[in-house]
Tab-separated table of C-alpha atoms in Angstrom:
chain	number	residue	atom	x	y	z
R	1	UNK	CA	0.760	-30.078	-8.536
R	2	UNK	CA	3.468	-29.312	-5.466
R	3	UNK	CA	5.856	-26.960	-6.770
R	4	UNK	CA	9.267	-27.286	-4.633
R	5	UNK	CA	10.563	-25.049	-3.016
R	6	UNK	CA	14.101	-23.464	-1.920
R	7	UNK	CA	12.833	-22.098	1.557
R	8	UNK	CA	10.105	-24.967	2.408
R	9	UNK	CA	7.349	-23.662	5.019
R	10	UNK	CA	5.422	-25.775	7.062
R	11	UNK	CA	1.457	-26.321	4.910
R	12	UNK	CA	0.335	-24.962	8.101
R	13	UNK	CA	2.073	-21.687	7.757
R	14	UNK	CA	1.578	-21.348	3.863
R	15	UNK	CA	-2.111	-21.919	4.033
R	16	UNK	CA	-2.421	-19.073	6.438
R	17	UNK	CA	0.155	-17.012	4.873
R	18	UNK	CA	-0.132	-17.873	1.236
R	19	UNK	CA	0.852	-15.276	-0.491
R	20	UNK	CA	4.022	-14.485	2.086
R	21	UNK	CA	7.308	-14.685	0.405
R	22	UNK	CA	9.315	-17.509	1.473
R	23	UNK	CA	12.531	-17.221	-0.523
R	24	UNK	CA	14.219	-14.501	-1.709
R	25	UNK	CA	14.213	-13.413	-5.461
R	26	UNK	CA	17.605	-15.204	-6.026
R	27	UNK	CA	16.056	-17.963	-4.342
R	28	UNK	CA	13.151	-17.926	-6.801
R	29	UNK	CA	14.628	-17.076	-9.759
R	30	UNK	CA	17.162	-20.427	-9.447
R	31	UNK	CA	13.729	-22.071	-8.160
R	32	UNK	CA	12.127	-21.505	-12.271
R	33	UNK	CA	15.813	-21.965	-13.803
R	34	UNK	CA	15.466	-25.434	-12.177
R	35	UNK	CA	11.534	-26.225	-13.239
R	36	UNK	CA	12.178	-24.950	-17.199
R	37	UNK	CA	15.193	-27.872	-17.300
R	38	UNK	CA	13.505	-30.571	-15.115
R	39	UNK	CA	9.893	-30.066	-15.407
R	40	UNK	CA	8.270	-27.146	-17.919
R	41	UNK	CA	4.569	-28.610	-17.283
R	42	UNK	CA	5.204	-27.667	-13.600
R	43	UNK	CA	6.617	-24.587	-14.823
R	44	UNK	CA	3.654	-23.380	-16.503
R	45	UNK	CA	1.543	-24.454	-13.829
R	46	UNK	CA	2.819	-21.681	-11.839
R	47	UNK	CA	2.711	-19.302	-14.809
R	48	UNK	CA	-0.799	-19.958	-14.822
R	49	UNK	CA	-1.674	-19.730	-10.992
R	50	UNK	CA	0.207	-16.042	-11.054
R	51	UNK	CA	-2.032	-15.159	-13.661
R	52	UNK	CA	-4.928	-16.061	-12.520
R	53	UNK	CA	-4.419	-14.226	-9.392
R	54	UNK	CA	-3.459	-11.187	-11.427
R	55	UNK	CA	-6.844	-11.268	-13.103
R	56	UNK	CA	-9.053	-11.933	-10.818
R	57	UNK	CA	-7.298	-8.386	-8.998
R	58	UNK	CA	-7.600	-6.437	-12.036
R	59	UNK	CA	-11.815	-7.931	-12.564
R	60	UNK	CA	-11.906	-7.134	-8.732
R	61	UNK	CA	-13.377	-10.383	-8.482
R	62	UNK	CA	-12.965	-11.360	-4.889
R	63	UNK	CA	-14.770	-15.033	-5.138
R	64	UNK	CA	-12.505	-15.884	-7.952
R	65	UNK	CA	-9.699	-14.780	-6.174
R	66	UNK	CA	-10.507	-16.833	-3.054
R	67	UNK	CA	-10.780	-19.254	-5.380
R	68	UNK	CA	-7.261	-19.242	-7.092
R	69	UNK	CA	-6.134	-18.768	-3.819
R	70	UNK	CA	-7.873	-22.067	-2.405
R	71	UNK	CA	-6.718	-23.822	-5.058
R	72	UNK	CA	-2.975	-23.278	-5.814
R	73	UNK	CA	-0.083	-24.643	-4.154
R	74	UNK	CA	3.179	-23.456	-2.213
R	75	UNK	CA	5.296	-21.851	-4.687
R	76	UNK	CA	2.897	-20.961	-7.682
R	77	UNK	CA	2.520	-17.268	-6.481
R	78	UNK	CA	5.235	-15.325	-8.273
R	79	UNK	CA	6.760	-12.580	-6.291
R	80	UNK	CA	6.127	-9.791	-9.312
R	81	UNK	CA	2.535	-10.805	-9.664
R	82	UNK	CA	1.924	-10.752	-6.025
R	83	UNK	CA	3.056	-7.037	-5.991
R	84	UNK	CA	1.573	-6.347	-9.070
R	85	UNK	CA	-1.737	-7.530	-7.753
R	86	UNK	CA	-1.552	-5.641	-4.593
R	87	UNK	CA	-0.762	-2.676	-6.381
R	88	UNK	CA	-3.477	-3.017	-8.660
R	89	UNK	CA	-6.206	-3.155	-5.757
R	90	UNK	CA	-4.381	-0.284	-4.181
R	91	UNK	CA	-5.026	2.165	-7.402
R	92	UNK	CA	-8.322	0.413	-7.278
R	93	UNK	CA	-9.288	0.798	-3.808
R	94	UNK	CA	-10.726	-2.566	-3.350
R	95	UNK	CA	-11.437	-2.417	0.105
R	96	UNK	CA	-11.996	-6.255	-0.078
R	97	UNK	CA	-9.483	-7.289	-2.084
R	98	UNK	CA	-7.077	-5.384	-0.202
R	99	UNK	CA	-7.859	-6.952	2.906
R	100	UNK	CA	-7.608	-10.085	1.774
R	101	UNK	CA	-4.117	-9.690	-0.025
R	102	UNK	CA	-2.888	-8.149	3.271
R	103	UNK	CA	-4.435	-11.435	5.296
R	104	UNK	CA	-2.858	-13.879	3.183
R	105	UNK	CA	0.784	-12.248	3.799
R	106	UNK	CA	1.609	-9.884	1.319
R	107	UNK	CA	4.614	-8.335	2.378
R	108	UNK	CA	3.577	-4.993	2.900
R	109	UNK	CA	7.463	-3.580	3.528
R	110	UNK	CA	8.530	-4.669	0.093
R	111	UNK	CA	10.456	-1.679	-1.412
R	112	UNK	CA	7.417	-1.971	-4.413
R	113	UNK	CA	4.845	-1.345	-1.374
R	114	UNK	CA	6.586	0.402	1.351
R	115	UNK	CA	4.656	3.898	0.198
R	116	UNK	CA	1.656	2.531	-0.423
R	117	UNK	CA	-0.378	4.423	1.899
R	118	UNK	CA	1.051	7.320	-0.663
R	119	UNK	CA	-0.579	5.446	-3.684
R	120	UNK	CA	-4.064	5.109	-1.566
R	121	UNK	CA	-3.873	9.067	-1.046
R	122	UNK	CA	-3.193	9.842	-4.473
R	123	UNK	CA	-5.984	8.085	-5.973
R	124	UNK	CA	-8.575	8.933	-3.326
R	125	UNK	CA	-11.719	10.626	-4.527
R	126	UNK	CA	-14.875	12.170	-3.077
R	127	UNK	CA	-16.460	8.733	-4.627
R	128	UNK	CA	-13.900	6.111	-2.766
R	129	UNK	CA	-13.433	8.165	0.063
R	130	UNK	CA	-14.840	5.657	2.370
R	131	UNK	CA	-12.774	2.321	0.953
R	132	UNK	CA	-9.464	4.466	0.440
R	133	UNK	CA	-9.262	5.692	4.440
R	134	UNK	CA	-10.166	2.083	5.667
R	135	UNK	CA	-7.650	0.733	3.124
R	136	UNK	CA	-5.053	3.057	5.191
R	137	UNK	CA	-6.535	1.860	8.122
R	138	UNK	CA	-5.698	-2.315	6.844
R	139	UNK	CA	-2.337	-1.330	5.844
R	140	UNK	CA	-1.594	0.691	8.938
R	141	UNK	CA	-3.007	-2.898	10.878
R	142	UNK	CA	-0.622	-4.862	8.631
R	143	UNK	CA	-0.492	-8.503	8.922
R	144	UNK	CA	2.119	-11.275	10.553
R	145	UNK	CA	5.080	-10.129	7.393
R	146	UNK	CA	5.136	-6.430	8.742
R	147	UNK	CA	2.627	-3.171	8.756
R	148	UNK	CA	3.023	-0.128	7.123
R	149	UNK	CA	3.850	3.753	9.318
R	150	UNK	CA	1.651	6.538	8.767
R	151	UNK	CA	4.396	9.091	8.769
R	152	UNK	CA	6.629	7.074	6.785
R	153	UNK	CA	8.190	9.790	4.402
R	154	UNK	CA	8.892	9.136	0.612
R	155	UNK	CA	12.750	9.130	0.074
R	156	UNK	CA	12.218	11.655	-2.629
R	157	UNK	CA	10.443	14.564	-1.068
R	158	UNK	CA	10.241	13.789	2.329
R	159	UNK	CA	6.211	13.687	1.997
R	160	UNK	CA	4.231	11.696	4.404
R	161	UNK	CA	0.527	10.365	3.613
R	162	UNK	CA	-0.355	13.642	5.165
R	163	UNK	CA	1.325	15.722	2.990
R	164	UNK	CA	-0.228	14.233	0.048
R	165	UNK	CA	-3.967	14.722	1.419
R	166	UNK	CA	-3.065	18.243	2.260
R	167	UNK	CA	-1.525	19.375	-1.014
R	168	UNK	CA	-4.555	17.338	-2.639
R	169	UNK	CA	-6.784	20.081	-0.076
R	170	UNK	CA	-8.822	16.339	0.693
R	171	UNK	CA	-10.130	17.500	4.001
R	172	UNK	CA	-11.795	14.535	4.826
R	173	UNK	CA	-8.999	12.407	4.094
R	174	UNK	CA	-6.662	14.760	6.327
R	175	UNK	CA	-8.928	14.093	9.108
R	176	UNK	CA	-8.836	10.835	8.744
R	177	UNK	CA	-5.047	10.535	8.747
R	178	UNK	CA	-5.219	12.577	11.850
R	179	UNK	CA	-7.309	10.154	13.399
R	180	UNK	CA	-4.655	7.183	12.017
R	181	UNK	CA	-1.758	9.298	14.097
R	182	UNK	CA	-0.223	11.178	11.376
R	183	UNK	CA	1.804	13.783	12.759
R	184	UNK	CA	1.198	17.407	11.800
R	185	UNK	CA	4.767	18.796	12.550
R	186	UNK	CA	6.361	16.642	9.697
R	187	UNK	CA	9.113	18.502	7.620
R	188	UNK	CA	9.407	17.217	4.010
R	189	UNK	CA	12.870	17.947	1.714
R	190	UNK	CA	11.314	21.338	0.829
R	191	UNK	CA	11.292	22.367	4.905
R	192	UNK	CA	7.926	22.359	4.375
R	193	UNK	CA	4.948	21.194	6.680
R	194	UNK	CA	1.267	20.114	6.073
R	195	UNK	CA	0.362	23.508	6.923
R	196	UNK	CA	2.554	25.110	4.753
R	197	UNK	CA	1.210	22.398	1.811
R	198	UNK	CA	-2.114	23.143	2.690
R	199	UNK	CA	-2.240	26.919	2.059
R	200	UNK	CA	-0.028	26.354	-1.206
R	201	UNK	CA	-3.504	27.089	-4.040
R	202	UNK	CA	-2.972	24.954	-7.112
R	203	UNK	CA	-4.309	26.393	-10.652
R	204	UNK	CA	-6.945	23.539	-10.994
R	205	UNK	CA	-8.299	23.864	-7.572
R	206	UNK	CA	-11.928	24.327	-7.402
R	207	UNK	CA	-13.740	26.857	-5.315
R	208	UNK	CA	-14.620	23.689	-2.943
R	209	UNK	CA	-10.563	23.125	-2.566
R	210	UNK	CA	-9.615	26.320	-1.929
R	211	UNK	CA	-12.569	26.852	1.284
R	212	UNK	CA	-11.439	23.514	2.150
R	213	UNK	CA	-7.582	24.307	2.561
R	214	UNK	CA	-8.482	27.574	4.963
R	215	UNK	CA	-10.450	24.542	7.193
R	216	UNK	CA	-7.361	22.071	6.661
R	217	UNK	CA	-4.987	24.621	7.633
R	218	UNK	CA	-7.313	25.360	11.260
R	219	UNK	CA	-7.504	21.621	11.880
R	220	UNK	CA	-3.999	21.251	11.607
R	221	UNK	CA	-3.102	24.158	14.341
R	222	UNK	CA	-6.090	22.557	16.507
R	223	UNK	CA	-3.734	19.482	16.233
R	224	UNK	CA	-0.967	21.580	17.059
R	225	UNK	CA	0.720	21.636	13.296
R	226	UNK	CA	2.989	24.897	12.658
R	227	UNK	CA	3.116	26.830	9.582
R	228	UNK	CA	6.719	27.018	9.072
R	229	UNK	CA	9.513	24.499	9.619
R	230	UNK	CA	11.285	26.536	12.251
R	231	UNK	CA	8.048	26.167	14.687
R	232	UNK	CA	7.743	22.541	13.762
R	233	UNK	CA	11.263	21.503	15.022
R	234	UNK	CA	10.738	23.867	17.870
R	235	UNK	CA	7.869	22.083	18.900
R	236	UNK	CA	9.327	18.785	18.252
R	237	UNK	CA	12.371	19.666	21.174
R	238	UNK	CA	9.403	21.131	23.784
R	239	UNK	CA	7.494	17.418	23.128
């Protein structure tokens, strides 16, 4: 069933961008107000759709989810569960679900996914290595709503993605980020930089960690990342 809508896109532009938001939360909210008084059945129809999509995320089932997808309608996709979805497959690191969220329009710059590249980062493992850095990779890509910055810094500490892989001692996942065009001369709130993360030991770090933070600290100088804060702004002005 057609749900209306407040913000009506062409069925051209919603099939390829289904789960784009096309009205505001105002917009939506006023949109349900409207359905529970004129039309509940309708109402739970989109209850149901949200859910569904919400599911098939957390069974990381990605034929059901095509299929949900497929199947529902312009306005059935709840804002919430779209984040909370795309969320979900980000703790998850379902490479394919991810992708597909991020084709169908999620809006990546959404205050609830603007540091999600942070999320990926602090979830990634020596098992999910390789679907974590090509998650960061999709996101970094974006799709037609907006992409996400590899140095974008997280308003409470100032950390980048990098950061996080280097106080994590993740080498592999540094390098990667390297590759992706982080910048190793970022300054957090601390006046700290990766280096200065990187060579920070942590009481639960494992013998692996700690011979991998001497080789994080080397790749960062190779990339031309400073130890201190004072270097890293002094190099900044020379660039």
């Amino acid at each position: 069933m057609r749900v209306p809508m407040m913000s009506v896109p062409s069925m051209q532009q919603w099939r390829e961008l289904p789960l784009a938001f096309w009205e505001d939360e105002q917009e939506e909210r006023e949109r349900l107000a409207k359905l529970q008084a004129e039309d509940p059945i309708t109402l739970q129809d989109v209850f149901n759709t949200s859910r569904a999509l919400v599911d098939a995320v957390r069974d990381e089932d990605v034929e059901e989810l095509r299929t949900v997808v497929a199947r529902g309608e312009a306005g059935e996709f709840l804002q919430f569960s779209v984040l909370q979805a795309c969320a979900m497959s980000l703790r998850n690191t379902s490479l394919d679900i991810v992708r597909a969220l991020v084709q169908w329009g999620v809006p990546l710059q959404h205050e609830m996914l603007s540091h999600s590249m942070h999320l990926v980062c602090e979830v990634t493992t020596r098992d999910n290595f390789s679907s974590a850095w090509r998650i960061l990779q999709v996101l970094k890509e974006g799709n037609a709503e907006g992409r996400l910055d590899i140095n974008e810094p997280r308003p409470g500490d100032g950390w980048t993605p990098l950061c996080v892989a280097c106080a994590r001692a993740c080498l592999p996942l540094t390098s990667k980020l390297l590759e992706l065009g982080a910048d190793p001369n970022v300054i957090t709130r601390a006046s700290e930089t990766p280096v200065a993360l990187t060579r920070r030991l942590q009481p639960d770090d494992t013998d692996e960690q700690r011979e991998a933070r001497k080789i994080i600290a080397n790749m960062l100088r190779a990339q031309g990342g400073a130890d201190t804060w004072r270097d890293a702004l002094a190099r900044a002005k020379r660039s």
